[in-house]
């Protein structure tokens, strides 16, 4: 692959829900700690630590 063809991994970042202004916060689905998202958010919610770890696991490795 050449530099002209662009970056190796062109996966767009995942859409994340809006951050909550205040409590009540949703629980992280992995560690059960409070997240930055409102309880009303549908789908998988992760705390900042688990979110970062998940991003590291799914990041492209060159």
PDB file of N, CA, C and O in Angstrom:
ATOM      1  N   UNK A   1       0.858  -1.179   0.000  1.00  0.00           N
ATOM      2  CA  UNK A   1       0.000   0.000   0.000  1.00  0.00           C
ATOM      3  C   UNK A   1       0.893   1.227   0.000  1.00  0.00           C
ATOM      4  O   UNK A   1       1.861   1.298   0.729  1.00  0.00           O
ATOM      5  N   UNK A   2       0.531   2.229  -0.768  1.00  0.00           N
ATOM      6  CA  UNK A   2       1.324   3.453  -0.848  1.00  0.00           C
ATOM      7  C   UNK A   2       0.697   4.530  -0.004  1.00  0.00           C
ATOM      8  O   UNK A   2      -0.481   4.449   0.372  1.00  0.00           O
ATOM      9  N   UNK A   3       1.481   5.573   0.276  1.00  0.00           N
ATOM     10  CA  UNK A   3       0.959   6.687   1.055  1.00  0.00           C
ATOM     11  C   UNK A   3      -0.172   7.393   0.326  1.00  0.00           C
ATOM     12  O   UNK A   3      -1.073   7.937   0.933  1.00  0.00           O
ATOM     13  N   UNK A   4      -0.134   7.377  -1.005  1.00  0.00           N
ATOM     14  CA  UNK A   4      -1.129   8.068  -1.800  1.00  0.00           C
ATOM     15  C   UNK A   4      -2.521   7.467  -1.631  1.00  0.00           C
ATOM     16  O   UNK A   4      -3.517   8.147  -1.800  1.00  0.00           O
ATOM     17  N   UNK A   5      -2.597   6.181  -1.318  1.00  0.00           N
ATOM     18  CA  UNK A   5      -3.908   5.539  -1.205  1.00  0.00           C
ATOM     19  C   UNK A   5      -4.591   5.817   0.130  1.00  0.00           C
ATOM     20  O   UNK A   5      -5.704   5.399   0.345  1.00  0.00           O
ATOM     21  N   UNK A   6      -3.939   6.501   1.037  1.00  0.00           N
ATOM     22  CA  UNK A   6      -4.564   6.888   2.298  1.00  0.00           C
ATOM     23  C   UNK A   6      -4.161   5.979   3.437  1.00  0.00           C
ATOM     24  O   UNK A   6      -3.327   5.087   3.287  1.00  0.00           O
ATOM     25  N   UNK A   7      -4.759   6.206   4.595  1.00  0.00           N
ATOM     26  CA  UNK A   7      -4.416   5.401   5.770  1.00  0.00           C
ATOM     27  C   UNK A   7      -4.815   3.948   5.592  1.00  0.00           C
ATOM     28  O   UNK A   7      -5.746   3.631   4.863  1.00  0.00           O
ATOM     29  N   UNK A   8      -4.134   3.084   6.277  1.00  0.00           N
ATOM     30  CA  UNK A   8      -4.374   1.644   6.173  1.00  0.00           C
ATOM     31  C   UNK A   8      -5.777   1.286   6.651  1.00  0.00           C
ATOM     32  O   UNK A   8      -6.477   0.529   6.027  1.00  0.00           O
ATOM     33  N   UNK A   9      -6.168   1.837   7.769  1.00  0.00           N
ATOM     34  CA  UNK A   9      -7.477   1.512   8.339  1.00  0.00           C
ATOM     35  C   UNK A   9      -8.387   2.722   8.205  1.00  0.00           C
ATOM     36  O   UNK A   9      -8.136   3.752   8.789  1.00  0.00           O
ATOM     37  N   UNK A  10      -9.439   2.574   7.436  1.00  0.00           N
ATOM     38  CA  UNK A  10     -10.344   3.689   7.217  1.00  0.00           C
ATOM     39  C   UNK A  10     -11.698   3.458   7.865  1.00  0.00           C
ATOM     40  O   UNK A  10     -12.705   3.942   7.384  1.00  0.00           O
ATOM     41  N   UNK A  11     -11.734   2.710   8.962  1.00  0.00           N
ATOM     42  CA  UNK A  11     -12.980   2.450   9.659  1.00  0.00           C
ATOM     43  C   UNK A  11     -13.424   3.723  10.369  1.00  0.00           C
ATOM     44  O   UNK A  11     -12.660   4.287  11.141  1.00  0.00           O
ATOM     45  N   UNK A  12     -14.632   4.189  10.098  1.00  0.00           N
ATOM     46  CA  UNK A  12     -15.102   5.399  10.772  1.00  0.00           C
ATOM     47  C   UNK A  12     -15.325   5.136  12.257  1.00  0.00           C
ATOM     48  O   UNK A  12     -15.645   4.010  12.643  1.00  0.00           O
ATOM     49  N   UNK A  13     -15.153   6.145  13.090  1.00  0.00           N
ATOM     50  CA  UNK A  13     -15.400   5.941  14.521  1.00  0.00           C
ATOM     51  C   UNK A  13     -16.861   5.601  14.766  1.00  0.00           C
ATOM     52  O   UNK A  13     -17.742   6.055  14.044  1.00  0.00           O
ATOM     53  N   UNK A  14     -17.096   4.797  15.781  1.00  0.00           N
ATOM     54  CA  UNK A  14     -18.457   4.388  16.126  1.00  0.00           C
ATOM     55  C   UNK A  14     -19.229   5.591  16.649  1.00  0.00           C
ATOM     56  O   UNK A  14     -18.680   6.448  17.337  1.00  0.00           O
ATOM     57  N   UNK A  15     -20.497   5.641  16.306  1.00  0.00           N
ATOM     58  CA  UNK A  15     -21.356   6.702  16.814  1.00  0.00           C
ATOM     59  C   UNK A  15     -21.591   6.454  18.302  1.00  0.00           C
ATOM     60  O   UNK A  15     -21.932   5.353  18.694  1.00  0.00           O
ATOM     61  N   UNK A  16     -21.388   7.468  19.122  1.00  0.00           N
ATOM     62  CA  UNK A  16     -21.668   7.295  20.537  1.00  0.00           C
ATOM     63  C   UNK A  16     -22.798   8.234  20.934  1.00  0.00           C
ATOM     64  O   UNK A  16     -22.935   9.319  20.379  1.00  0.00           O
ATOM     65  N   UNK A  17     -23.607   7.818  21.896  1.00  0.00           N
ATOM     66  CA  UNK A  17     -24.734   8.654  22.318  1.00  0.00           C
ATOM     67  C   UNK A  17     -24.254   9.926  23.013  1.00  0.00           C
ATOM     68  O   UNK A  17     -23.095  10.028  23.421  1.00  0.00           O
ATOM     69  N   UNK A  18     -25.143  10.872  23.134  1.00  0.00           N
ATOM     70  CA  UNK A  18     -24.830  12.122  23.819  1.00  0.00           C
ATOM     71  C   UNK A  18     -24.528  11.864  25.288  1.00  0.00           C
ATOM     72  O   UNK A  18     -25.139  11.015  25.922  1.00  0.00           O
ATOM     73  N   UNK A  19     -23.588  12.608  25.831  1.00  0.00           N
ATOM     74  CA  UNK A  19     -23.260  12.510  27.253  1.00  0.00           C
ATOM     75  C   UNK A  19     -24.404  13.103  28.073  1.00  0.00           C
ATOM     76  O   UNK A  19     -25.054  14.044  27.658  1.00  0.00           O
ATOM     77  N   UNK A  20     -24.624  12.560  29.259  1.00  0.00           N
ATOM     78  CA  UNK A  20     -25.678  13.043  30.147  1.00  0.00           C
ATOM     79  C   UNK A  20     -25.222  14.310  30.861  1.00  0.00           C
ATOM     80  O   UNK A  20     -24.036  14.480  31.156  1.00  0.00           O
ATOM     81  N   UNK A  21     -26.154  15.208  31.121  1.00  0.00           N
ATOM     82  CA  UNK A  21     -25.852  16.440  31.856  1.00  0.00           C
ATOM     83  C   UNK A  21     -25.675  16.168  33.348  1.00  0.00           C
ATOM     84  O   UNK A  21     -24.977  16.884  34.032  1.00  0.00           O
ATOM     85  N   UNK A  22     -26.325  15.130  33.835  1.00  0.00           N
ATOM     86  CA  UNK A  22     -26.239  14.804  35.249  1.00  0.00           C
ATOM     87  C   UNK A  22     -26.896  13.474  35.525  1.00  0.00           C
ATOM     88  O   UNK A  22     -27.379  12.816  34.610  1.00  0.00           O
ATOM     89  N   UNK A  23     -26.899  13.030  36.800  1.00  0.00           N
ATOM     90  CA  UNK A  23     -27.489  11.740  37.137  1.00  0.00           C
ATOM     91  C   UNK A  23     -28.961  11.692  36.772  1.00  0.00           C
ATOM     92  O   UNK A  23     -29.570  12.736  36.636  1.00  0.00           O
ATOM     93  N   UNK A  24     -29.549  10.537  36.623  1.00  0.00           N
ATOM     94  CA  UNK A  24     -28.971   9.209  36.833  1.00  0.00           C
ATOM     95  C   UNK A  24     -28.184   8.743  35.606  1.00  0.00           C
ATOM     96  O   UNK A  24     -28.559   9.015  34.469  1.00  0.00           O
ATOM     97  N   UNK A  25     -27.088   8.076  35.865  1.00  0.00           N
ATOM     98  CA  UNK A  25     -26.229   7.570  34.805  1.00  0.00           C
ATOM     99  C   UNK A  25     -26.473   6.078  34.578  1.00  0.00           C
ATOM    100  O   UNK A  25     -26.808   5.355  35.504  1.00  0.00           O
ATOM    101  N   UNK A  26     -26.266   5.641  33.353  1.00  0.00           N
ATOM    102  CA  UNK A  26     -26.370   4.221  33.028  1.00  0.00           C
ATOM    103  C   UNK A  26     -25.165   3.484  33.600  1.00  0.00           C
ATOM    104  O   UNK A  26     -24.098   4.074  33.784  1.00  0.00           O
ATOM    105  N   UNK A  27     -25.337   2.184  33.870  1.00  0.00           N
ATOM    106  CA  UNK A  27     -24.222   1.354  34.343  1.00  0.00           C
ATOM    107  C   UNK A  27     -23.425   0.843  33.154  1.00  0.00           C
ATOM    108  O   UNK A  27     -23.979   0.536  32.102  1.00  0.00           O
ATOM    109  N   UNK A  28     -22.127   0.701  33.346  1.00  0.00           N
ATOM    110  CA  UNK A  28     -21.270   0.080  32.339  1.00  0.00           C
ATOM    111  C   UNK A  28     -21.659  -1.391  32.237  1.00  0.00           C
ATOM    112  O   UNK A  28     -21.842  -2.063  33.249  1.00  0.00           O
ATOM    113  N   UNK A  29     -21.789  -1.898  31.014  1.00  0.00           N
ATOM    114  CA  UNK A  29     -22.197  -3.291  30.833  1.00  0.00           C
ATOM    115  C   UNK A  29     -21.072  -4.271  31.158  1.00  0.00           C
ATOM    116  O   UNK A  29     -21.320  -5.461  31.312  1.00  0.00           O
ATOM    117  N   UNK A  30     -19.850  -3.784  31.285  1.00  0.00           N
ATOM    118  CA  UNK A  30     -18.730  -4.674  31.599  1.00  0.00           C
ATOM    119  C   UNK A  30     -18.373  -4.674  33.090  1.00  0.00           C
ATOM    120  O   UNK A  30     -18.223  -5.721  33.690  1.00  0.00           O
ATOM    121  N   UNK A  31     -18.242  -3.480  33.670  1.00  0.00           N
ATOM    122  CA  UNK A  31     -17.776  -3.423  35.071  1.00  0.00           C
ATOM    123  C   UNK A  31     -18.825  -2.885  36.047  1.00  0.00           C
ATOM    124  O   UNK A  31     -18.581  -2.832  37.244  1.00  0.00           O
ATOM    125  N   UNK A  32     -19.976  -2.441  35.535  1.00  0.00           N
ATOM    126  CA  UNK A  32     -21.102  -1.948  36.326  1.00  0.00           C
ATOM    127  C   UNK A  32     -20.842  -0.619  37.016  1.00  0.00           C
ATOM    128  O   UNK A  32     -21.608  -0.187  37.866  1.00  0.00           O
ATOM    129  N   UNK A  33     -19.769   0.087  36.665  1.00  0.00           N
ATOM    130  CA  UNK A  33     -19.525   1.429  37.198  1.00  0.00           C
ATOM    131  C   UNK A  33     -20.383   2.425  36.419  1.00  0.00           C
ATOM    132  O   UNK A  33     -20.801   2.139  35.307  1.00  0.00           O
ATOM    133  N   UNK A  34     -20.631   3.611  36.995  1.00  0.00           N
ATOM    134  CA  UNK A  34     -21.429   4.616  36.276  1.00  0.00           C
ATOM    135  C   UNK A  34     -20.719   5.064  34.994  1.00  0.00           C
ATOM    136  O   UNK A  34     -19.499   5.179  34.958  1.00  0.00           O
ATOM    137  N   UNK A  35     -21.509   5.302  33.957  1.00  0.00           N
ATOM    138  CA  UNK A  35     -20.970   5.802  32.701  1.00  0.00           C
ATOM    139  C   UNK A  35     -21.216   7.304  32.616  1.00  0.00           C
ATOM    140  O   UNK A  35     -21.701   7.911  33.572  1.00  0.00           O
ATOM    141  N   UNK A  36     -20.911   7.895  31.480  1.00  0.00           N
ATOM    142  CA  UNK A  36     -21.199   9.305  31.240  1.00  0.00           C
ATOM    143  C   UNK A  36     -22.518   9.472  30.493  1.00  0.00           C
ATOM    144  O   UNK A  36     -22.847  10.562  30.062  1.00  0.00           O
ATOM    145  N   UNK A  37     -23.264   8.385  30.333  1.00  0.00           N
ATOM    146  CA  UNK A  37     -24.507   8.402  29.574  1.00  0.00           C
ATOM    147  C   UNK A  37     -25.709   8.314  30.492  1.00  0.00           C
ATOM    148  O   UNK A  37     -25.656   7.728  31.563  1.00  0.00           O
ATOM    149  N   UNK A  38     -26.830   8.859  30.035  1.00  0.00           N
ATOM    150  CA  UNK A  38     -28.069   8.817  30.815  1.00  0.00           C
ATOM    151  C   UNK A  38     -28.608   7.391  30.862  1.00  0.00           C
ATOM    152  O   UNK A  38     -28.335   6.590  29.972  1.00  0.00           O
ATOM    153  N   UNK A  39     -29.379   7.081  31.894  1.00  0.00           N
ATOM    154  CA  UNK A  39     -29.988   5.750  32.016  1.00  0.00           C
ATOM    155  C   UNK A  39     -30.907   5.441  30.838  1.00  0.00           C
ATOM    156  O   UNK A  39     -31.128   4.293  30.509  1.00  0.00           O
ATOM    157  N   UNK A  40     -31.442   6.470  30.204  1.00  0.00           N
ATOM    158  CA  UNK A  40     -32.388   6.275  29.108  1.00  0.00           C
ATOM    159  C   UNK A  40     -31.706   5.868  27.791  1.00  0.00           C
ATOM    160  O   UNK A  40     -32.399   5.514  26.839  1.00  0.00           O
ATOM    161  N   UNK A  41     -30.385   5.895  27.735  1.00  0.00           N
ATOM    162  CA  UNK A  41     -29.664   5.535  26.509  1.00  0.00           C
ATOM    163  C   UNK A  41     -29.853   4.052  26.222  1.00  0.00           C
ATOM    164  O   UNK A  41     -29.671   3.211  27.093  1.00  0.00           O
ATOM    165  N   UNK A  42     -30.236   3.741  24.996  1.00  0.00           N
ATOM    166  CA  UNK A  42     -30.443   2.351  24.579  1.00  0.00           C
ATOM    167  C   UNK A  42     -29.126   1.765  24.077  1.00  0.00           C
ATOM    168  O   UNK A  42     -28.279   2.473  23.556  1.00  0.00           O
ATOM    169  N   UNK A  43     -28.972   0.475  24.233  1.00  0.00           N
ATOM    170  CA  UNK A  43     -27.798  -0.209  23.714  1.00  0.00           C
ATOM    171  C   UNK A  43     -26.702  -0.366  24.747  1.00  0.00           C
ATOM    172  O   UNK A  43     -26.910  -0.195  25.941  1.00  0.00           O
ATOM    173  N   UNK A  44     -25.515  -0.701  24.273  1.00  0.00           N
ATOM    174  CA  UNK A  44     -24.378  -0.963  25.147  1.00  0.00           C
ATOM    175  C   UNK A  44     -23.772   0.349  25.619  1.00  0.00           C
ATOM    176  O   UNK A  44     -23.426   1.199  24.814  1.00  0.00           O
ATOM    177  N   UNK A  45     -23.665   0.505  26.938  1.00  0.00           N
ATOM    178  CA  UNK A  45     -23.020   1.684  27.508  1.00  0.00           C
ATOM    179  C   UNK A  45     -21.780   1.237  28.268  1.00  0.00           C
ATOM    180  O   UNK A  45     -21.803   0.240  28.984  1.00  0.00           O
ATOM    181  N   UNK A  46     -20.694   1.961  28.071  1.00  0.00           N
ATOM    182  CA  UNK A  46     -19.430   1.644  28.720  1.00  0.00           C
ATOM    183  C   UNK A  46     -18.936   2.852  29.510  1.00  0.00           C
ATOM    184  O   UNK A  46     -19.138   3.998  29.093  1.00  0.00           O
ATOM    185  N   UNK A  47     -18.262   2.592  30.639  1.00  0.00           N
ATOM    186  CA  UNK A  47     -17.647   3.667  31.404  1.00  0.00           C
ATOM    187  C   UNK A  47     -16.420   4.155  30.611  1.00  0.00           C
ATOM    188  O   UNK A  47     -15.972   3.483  29.670  1.00  0.00           O
ATOM    189  N   UNK A  48     -15.851   5.308  30.956  1.00  0.00           N
ATOM    190  CA  UNK A  48     -14.706   5.817  30.198  1.00  0.00           C
ATOM    191  C   UNK A  48     -13.528   4.838  30.128  1.00  0.00           C
ATOM    192  O   UNK A  48     -12.892   4.709  29.085  1.00  0.00           O
ATOM    193  N   UNK A  49     -13.253   4.118  31.198  1.00  0.00           N
ATOM    194  CA  UNK A  49     -12.124   3.168  31.205  1.00  0.00           C
ATOM    195  C   UNK A  49     -12.396   2.011  30.246  1.00  0.00           C
ATOM    196  O   UNK A  49     -11.561   1.675  29.404  1.00  0.00           O
ATOM    197  N   UNK A  50     -13.576   1.406  30.359  1.00  0.00           N
ATOM    198  CA  UNK A  50     -13.907   0.286  29.472  1.00  0.00           C
ATOM    199  C   UNK A  50     -14.028   0.750  28.023  1.00  0.00           C
ATOM    200  O   UNK A  50     -13.667   0.021  27.101  1.00  0.00           O
ATOM    201  N   UNK A  51     -14.519   1.970  27.807  1.00  0.00           N
ATOM    202  CA  UNK A  51     -14.614   2.527  26.459  1.00  0.00           C
ATOM    203  C   UNK A  51     -13.217   2.630  25.840  1.00  0.00           C
ATOM    204  O   UNK A  51     -13.001   2.273  24.694  1.00  0.00           O
ATOM    205  N   UNK A  52     -12.256   3.133  26.624  1.00  0.00           N
ATOM    206  CA  UNK A  52     -10.886   3.267  26.144  1.00  0.00           C
ATOM    207  C   UNK A  52     -10.280   1.897  25.858  1.00  0.00           C
ATOM    208  O   UNK A  52      -9.638   1.694  24.828  1.00  0.00           O
ATOM    209  N   UNK A  53     -10.490   0.946  26.771  1.00  0.00           N
ATOM    210  CA  UNK A  53      -9.945  -0.404  26.565  1.00  0.00           C
ATOM    211  C   UNK A  53     -10.547  -1.062  25.332  1.00  0.00           C
ATOM    212  O   UNK A  53      -9.842  -1.727  24.579  1.00  0.00           O
ATOM    213  N   UNK A  54     -11.833  -0.872  25.112  1.00  0.00           N
ATOM    214  CA  UNK A  54     -12.482  -1.430  23.930  1.00  0.00           C
ATOM    215  C   UNK A  54     -11.921  -0.797  22.655  1.00  0.00           C
ATOM    216  O   UNK A  54     -11.696  -1.477  21.658  1.00  0.00           O
ATOM    217  N   UNK A  55     -11.674   0.493  22.696  1.00  0.00           N
ATOM    218  CA  UNK A  55     -11.090   1.168  21.538  1.00  0.00           C
ATOM    219  C   UNK A  55      -9.694   0.632  21.250  1.00  0.00           C
ATOM    220  O   UNK A  55      -9.313   0.460  20.085  1.00  0.00           O
ATOM    221  N   UNK A  56      -8.926   0.336  22.293  1.00  0.00           N
ATOM    222  CA  UNK A  56      -7.590  -0.241  22.101  1.00  0.00           C
ATOM    223  C   UNK A  56      -7.678  -1.626  21.478  1.00  0.00           C
ATOM    224  O   UNK A  56      -6.887  -1.988  20.622  1.00  0.00           O
ATOM    225  N   UNK A  57      -8.655  -2.423  21.905  1.00  0.00           N
ATOM    226  CA  UNK A  57      -8.808  -3.782  21.375  1.00  0.00           C
ATOM    227  C   UNK A  57      -9.225  -3.771  19.908  1.00  0.00           C
ATOM    228  O   UNK A  57      -8.858  -4.639  19.144  1.00  0.00           O
ATOM    229  N   UNK A  58     -10.050  -2.803  19.523  1.00  0.00           N
ATOM    230  CA  UNK A  58     -10.569  -2.796  18.170  1.00  0.00           C
ATOM    231  C   UNK A  58      -9.780  -1.908  17.214  1.00  0.00           C
ATOM    232  O   UNK A  58     -10.093  -1.867  16.035  1.00  0.00           O
ATOM    233  N   UNK A  59      -8.773  -1.214  17.722  1.00  0.00           N
ATOM    234  CA  UNK A  59      -7.978  -0.320  16.873  1.00  0.00           C
ATOM    235  C   UNK A  59      -7.161  -1.138  15.872  1.00  0.00           C
ATOM    236  O   UNK A  59      -6.799  -2.279  16.106  1.00  0.00           O
ATOM    237  N   UNK A  60      -6.897  -0.514  14.765  1.00  0.00           N
ATOM    238  CA  UNK A  60      -6.077  -1.164  13.737  1.00  0.00           C
ATOM    239  C   UNK A  60      -4.637  -1.230  14.204  1.00  0.00           C
ATOM    240  O   UNK A  60      -4.120  -0.284  14.793  1.00  0.00           O
ATOM    241  N   UNK A  61      -4.009  -2.333  13.940  1.00  0.00           N
ATOM    242  CA  UNK A  61      -2.583  -2.427  14.248  1.00  0.00           C
ATOM    243  C   UNK A  61      -1.841  -2.527  12.931  1.00  0.00           C
ATOM    244  O   UNK A  61      -2.210  -3.310  12.058  1.00  0.00           O
ATOM    245  N   UNK A  62      -0.846  -1.714  12.778  1.00  0.00           N
ATOM    246  CA  UNK A  62      -0.146  -1.638  11.501  1.00  0.00           C
ATOM    247  C   UNK A  62       0.975  -2.532  11.479  1.00  0.00           C
ATOM    248  O   UNK A  62       1.512  -3.256  10.875  1.00  0.00           O
TER     249      UNK A  62
END
